[in-house]
Short mmCIF file of C-alpha atoms in Angstrom, two decimals:
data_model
loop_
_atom_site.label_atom_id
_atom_site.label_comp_id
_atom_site.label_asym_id
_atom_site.label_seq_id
_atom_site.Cartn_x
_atom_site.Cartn_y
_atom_site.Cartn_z
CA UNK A 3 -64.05 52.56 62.87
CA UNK A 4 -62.23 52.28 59.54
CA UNK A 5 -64.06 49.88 56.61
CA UNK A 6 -63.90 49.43 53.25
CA UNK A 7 -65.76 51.08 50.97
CA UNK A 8 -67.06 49.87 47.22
CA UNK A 9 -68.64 51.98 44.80
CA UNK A 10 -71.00 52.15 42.95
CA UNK A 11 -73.80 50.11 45.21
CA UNK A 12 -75.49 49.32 42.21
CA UNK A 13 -74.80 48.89 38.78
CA UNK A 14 -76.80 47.64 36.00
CA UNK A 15 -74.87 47.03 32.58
CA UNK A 16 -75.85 45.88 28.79
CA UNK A 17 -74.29 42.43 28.09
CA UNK A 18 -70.81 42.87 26.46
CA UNK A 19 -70.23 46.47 28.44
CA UNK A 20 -67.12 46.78 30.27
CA UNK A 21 -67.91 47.09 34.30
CA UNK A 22 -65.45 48.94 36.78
CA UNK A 23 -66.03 48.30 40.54
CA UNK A 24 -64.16 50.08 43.13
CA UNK A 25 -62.85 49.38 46.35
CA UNK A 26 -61.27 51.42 49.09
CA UNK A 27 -59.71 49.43 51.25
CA UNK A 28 -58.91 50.05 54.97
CA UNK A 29 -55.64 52.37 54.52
CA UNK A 30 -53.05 50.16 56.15
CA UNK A 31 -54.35 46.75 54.93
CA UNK A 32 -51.74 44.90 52.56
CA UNK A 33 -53.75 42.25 51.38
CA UNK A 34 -56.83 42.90 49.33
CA UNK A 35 -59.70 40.94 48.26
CA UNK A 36 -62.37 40.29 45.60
CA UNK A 37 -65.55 37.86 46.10
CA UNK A 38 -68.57 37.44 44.54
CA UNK A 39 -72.11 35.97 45.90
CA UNK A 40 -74.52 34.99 43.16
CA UNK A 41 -78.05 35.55 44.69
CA UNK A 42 -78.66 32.30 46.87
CA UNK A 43 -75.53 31.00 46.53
CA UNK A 44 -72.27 30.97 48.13
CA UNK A 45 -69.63 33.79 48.63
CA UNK A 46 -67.31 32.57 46.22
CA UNK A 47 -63.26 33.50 46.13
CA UNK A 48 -61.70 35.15 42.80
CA UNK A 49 -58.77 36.99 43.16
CA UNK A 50 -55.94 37.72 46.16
CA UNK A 51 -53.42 40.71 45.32
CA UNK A 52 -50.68 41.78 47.51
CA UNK A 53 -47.70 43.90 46.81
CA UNK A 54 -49.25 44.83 43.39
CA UNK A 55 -49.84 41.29 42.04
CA UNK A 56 -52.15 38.60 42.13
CA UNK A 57 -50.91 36.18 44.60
CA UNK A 58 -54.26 33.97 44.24
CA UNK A 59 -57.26 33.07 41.87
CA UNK A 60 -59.72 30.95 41.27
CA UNK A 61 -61.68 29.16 38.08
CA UNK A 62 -63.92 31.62 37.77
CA UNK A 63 -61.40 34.73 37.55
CA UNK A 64 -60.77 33.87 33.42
CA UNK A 65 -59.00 36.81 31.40
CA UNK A 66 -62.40 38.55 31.14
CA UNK A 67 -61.49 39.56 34.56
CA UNK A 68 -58.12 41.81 36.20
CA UNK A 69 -57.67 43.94 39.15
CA UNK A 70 -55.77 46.91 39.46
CA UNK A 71 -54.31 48.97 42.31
CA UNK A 72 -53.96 52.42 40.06
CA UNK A 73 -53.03 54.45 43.19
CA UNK A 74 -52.42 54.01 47.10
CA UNK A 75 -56.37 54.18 48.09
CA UNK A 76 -58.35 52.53 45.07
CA UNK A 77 -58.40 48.50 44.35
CA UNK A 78 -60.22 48.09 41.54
CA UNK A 79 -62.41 45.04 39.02
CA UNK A 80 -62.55 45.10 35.94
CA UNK A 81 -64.93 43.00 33.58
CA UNK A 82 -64.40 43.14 30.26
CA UNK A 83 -67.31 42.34 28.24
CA UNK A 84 -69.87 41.44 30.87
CA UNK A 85 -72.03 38.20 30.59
CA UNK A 86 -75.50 37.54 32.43
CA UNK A 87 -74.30 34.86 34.38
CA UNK A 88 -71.41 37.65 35.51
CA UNK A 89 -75.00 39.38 37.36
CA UNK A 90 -73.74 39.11 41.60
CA UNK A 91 -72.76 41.09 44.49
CA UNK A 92 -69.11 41.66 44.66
CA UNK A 93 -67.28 42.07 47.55
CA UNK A 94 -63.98 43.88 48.35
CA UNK A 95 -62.06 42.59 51.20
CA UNK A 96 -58.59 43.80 52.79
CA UNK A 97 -56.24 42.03 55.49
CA UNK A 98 -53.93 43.31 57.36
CA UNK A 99 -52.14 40.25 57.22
CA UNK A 100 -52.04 37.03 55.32
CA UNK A 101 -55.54 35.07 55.83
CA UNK A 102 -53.69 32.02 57.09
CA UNK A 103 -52.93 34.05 60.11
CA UNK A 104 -55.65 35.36 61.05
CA UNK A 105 -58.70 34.54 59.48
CA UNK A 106 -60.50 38.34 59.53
CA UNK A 107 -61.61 39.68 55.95
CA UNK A 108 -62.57 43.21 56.34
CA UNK A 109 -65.53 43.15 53.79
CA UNK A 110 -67.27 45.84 52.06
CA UNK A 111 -70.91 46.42 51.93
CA UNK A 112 -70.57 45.35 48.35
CA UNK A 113 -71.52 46.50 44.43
CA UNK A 114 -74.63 44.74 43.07
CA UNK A 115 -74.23 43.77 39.21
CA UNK A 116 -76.80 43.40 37.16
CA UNK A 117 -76.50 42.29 33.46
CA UNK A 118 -78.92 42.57 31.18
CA UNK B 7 -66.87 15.60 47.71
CA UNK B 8 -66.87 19.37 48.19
CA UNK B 9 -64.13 21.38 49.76
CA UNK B 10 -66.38 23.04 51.94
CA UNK B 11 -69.96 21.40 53.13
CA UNK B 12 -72.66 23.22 55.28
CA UNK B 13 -75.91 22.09 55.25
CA UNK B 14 -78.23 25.20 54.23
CA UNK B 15 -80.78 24.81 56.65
CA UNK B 16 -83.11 26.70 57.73
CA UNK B 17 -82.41 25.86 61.13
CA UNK B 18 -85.80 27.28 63.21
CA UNK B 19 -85.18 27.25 66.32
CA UNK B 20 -86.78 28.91 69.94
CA UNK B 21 -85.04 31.85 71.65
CA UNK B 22 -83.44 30.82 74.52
CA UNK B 23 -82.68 26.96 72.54
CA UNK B 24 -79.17 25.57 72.12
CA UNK B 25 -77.92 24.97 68.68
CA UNK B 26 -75.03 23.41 66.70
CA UNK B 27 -73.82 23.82 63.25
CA UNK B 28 -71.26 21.87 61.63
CA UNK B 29 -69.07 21.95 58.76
CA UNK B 30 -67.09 19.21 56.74
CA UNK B 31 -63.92 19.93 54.36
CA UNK B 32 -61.90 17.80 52.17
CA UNK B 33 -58.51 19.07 51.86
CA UNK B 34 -56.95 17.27 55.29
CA UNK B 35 -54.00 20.31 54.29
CA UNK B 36 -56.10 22.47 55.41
CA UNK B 37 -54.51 24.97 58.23
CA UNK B 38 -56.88 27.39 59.59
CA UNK B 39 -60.72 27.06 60.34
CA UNK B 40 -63.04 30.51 60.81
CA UNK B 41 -67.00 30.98 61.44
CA UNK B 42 -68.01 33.82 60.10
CA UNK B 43 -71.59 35.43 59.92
CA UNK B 44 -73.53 37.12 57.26
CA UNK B 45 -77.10 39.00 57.51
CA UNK B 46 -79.35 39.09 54.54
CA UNK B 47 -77.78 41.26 51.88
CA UNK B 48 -74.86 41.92 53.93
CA UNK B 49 -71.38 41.28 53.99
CA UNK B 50 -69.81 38.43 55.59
CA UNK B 51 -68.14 39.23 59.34
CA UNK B 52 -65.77 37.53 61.25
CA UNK B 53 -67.55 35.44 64.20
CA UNK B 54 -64.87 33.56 65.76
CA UNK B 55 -61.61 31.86 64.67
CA UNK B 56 -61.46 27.50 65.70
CA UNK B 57 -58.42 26.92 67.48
CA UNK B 58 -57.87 22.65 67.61
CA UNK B 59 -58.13 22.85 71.40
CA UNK B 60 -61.62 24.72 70.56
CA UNK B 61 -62.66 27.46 72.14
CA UNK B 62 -65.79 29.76 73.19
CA UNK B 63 -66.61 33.72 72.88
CA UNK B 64 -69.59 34.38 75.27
CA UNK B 65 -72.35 32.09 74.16
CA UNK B 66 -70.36 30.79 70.93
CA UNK B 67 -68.31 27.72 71.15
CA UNK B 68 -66.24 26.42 68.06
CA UNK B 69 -64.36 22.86 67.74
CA UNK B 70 -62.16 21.42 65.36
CA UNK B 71 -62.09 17.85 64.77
CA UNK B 72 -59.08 17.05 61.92
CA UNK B 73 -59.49 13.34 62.27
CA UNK B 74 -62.68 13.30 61.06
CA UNK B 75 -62.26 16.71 58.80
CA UNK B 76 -64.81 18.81 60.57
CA UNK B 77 -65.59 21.99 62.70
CA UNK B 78 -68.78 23.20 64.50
CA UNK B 79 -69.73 25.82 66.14
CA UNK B 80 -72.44 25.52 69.27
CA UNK B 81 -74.68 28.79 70.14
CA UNK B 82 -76.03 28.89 73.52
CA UNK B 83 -79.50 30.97 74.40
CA UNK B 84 -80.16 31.58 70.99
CA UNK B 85 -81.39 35.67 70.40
CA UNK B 86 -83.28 36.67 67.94
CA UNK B 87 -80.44 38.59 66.87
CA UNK B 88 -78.62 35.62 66.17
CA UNK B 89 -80.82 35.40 63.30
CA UNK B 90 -78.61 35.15 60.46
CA UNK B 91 -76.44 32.97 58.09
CA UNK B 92 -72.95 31.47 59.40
CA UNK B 93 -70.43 30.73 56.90
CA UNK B 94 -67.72 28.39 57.34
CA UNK B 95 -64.53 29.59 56.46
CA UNK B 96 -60.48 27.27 55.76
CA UNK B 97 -57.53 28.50 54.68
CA UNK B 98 -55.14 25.90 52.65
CA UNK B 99 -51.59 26.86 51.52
CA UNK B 100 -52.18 30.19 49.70
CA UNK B 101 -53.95 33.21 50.91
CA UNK B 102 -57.05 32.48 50.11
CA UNK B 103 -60.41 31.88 52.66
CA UNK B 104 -62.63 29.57 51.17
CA UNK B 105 -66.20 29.56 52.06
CA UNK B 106 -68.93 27.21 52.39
CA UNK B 107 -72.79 27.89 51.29
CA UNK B 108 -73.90 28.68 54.92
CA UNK B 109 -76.40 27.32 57.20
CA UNK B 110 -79.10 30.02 57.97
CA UNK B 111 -80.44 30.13 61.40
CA UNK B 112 -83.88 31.59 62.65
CA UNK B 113 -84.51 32.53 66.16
CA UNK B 114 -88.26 32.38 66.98
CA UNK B 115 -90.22 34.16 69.62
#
């Protein structure tokens, strides 16, 4: 069964160090996905990108955030200098089509941050 | 009031016991309504999409009320497997899904 895949699981960072989480999403998705689930929270939206541009994004996703689609497989985060409060599990997700539609998020397993 | 209310729970209930979530949003745009589940440390999966005539998967039955800006979802002879947390899910205008915190369920022996 296809899935998405994120990499790495785990990743604990210095505060201020750059973070790079990948994503692989399912290979003929369009629609691609970053959330983020601080630990007892909720699974909080940040970003929507589609034909190589953000077509959504929340509060949250400031400039110390971007996403990046540097190939035809990868979809990728980027935090610039990372804070504690930035410390979460992030999840990719990938549509086929627009989430209006039909609803189903393909998620990843998800990459734990940790800041320190 | 928040976009998306759940209330957290824990929701204990008996195996075999019927059971009924609901879920409250503010936008009245709002277009399309999804239950989705999500296991401890897991990722969130698809459960069922709410259709406004409702409609039932098996032992899952989801409603849509837009009058009064809510949606539930009612779980018949709870499993222990149906231990986990369902997240409420809407759509508005963009593509975006916006969740609510969850309710957490726990089937007891």
């Amino acid at each position: 069964e296809p899935e998405v895949t994120q990499t790495p699981s785990h990743q604990v960072t210095q505060m201020g160090q750059e973070v790079i989480l990948r994503c692989v999403p399912i290979s003929n998705h369009l629609y691609f996905y970053w959330y983020r689930q601080i630990l007892g929270q909720k699974v909080e939206f940040l970003v929507s990108f589609y034909n190589n541009e953000i077509s959504e994004k929340s509060e949250i996703f400031d400039d110390q955030f971007s996403v990046e689609r540097p190939d035809g497989s990868n979809f990728t985060l980027k935090i610039r200098s990372t804070k504690l409060e930035d410390s979460a599990m992030y999840f990719c997700a990938s549509s086929e089509s627009r989430v209006t539609n039909t609803g189903e998020l393909f998620f990843g397993e998800g990459s734990r941050l940790t800041v320190l | 009031r928040k976009e998306v209310e759940q209330d957290p729970g824990p929701f204990n209930v008996p195996e075999g016991a019927t059971v009924a979530f609901n879920c409250t949003y503010s936008n009245s745009a709002s277009q399309s309504f999804f239950w989705y589940r999500q296991d401890c440390r897991k990722e969130p999966k698809l459960l069922m999409s709410v259709y406004s005539s409702g409609n039932e998967d098996g032992r899952f039955t989801a409603q849509l009320n837009r009058a009064s800006q809510y949606i539930s979802l009612l779980i018949r002879d709870s499993k222990l497997s149906d231990s986990a947390t369902y997240l409420c899910g809407l759509t508005g205008g963009g593509n975006k899904l916006t969740f609510g915190t969850g309710t957490q369920l726990k089937v007891e022996l």
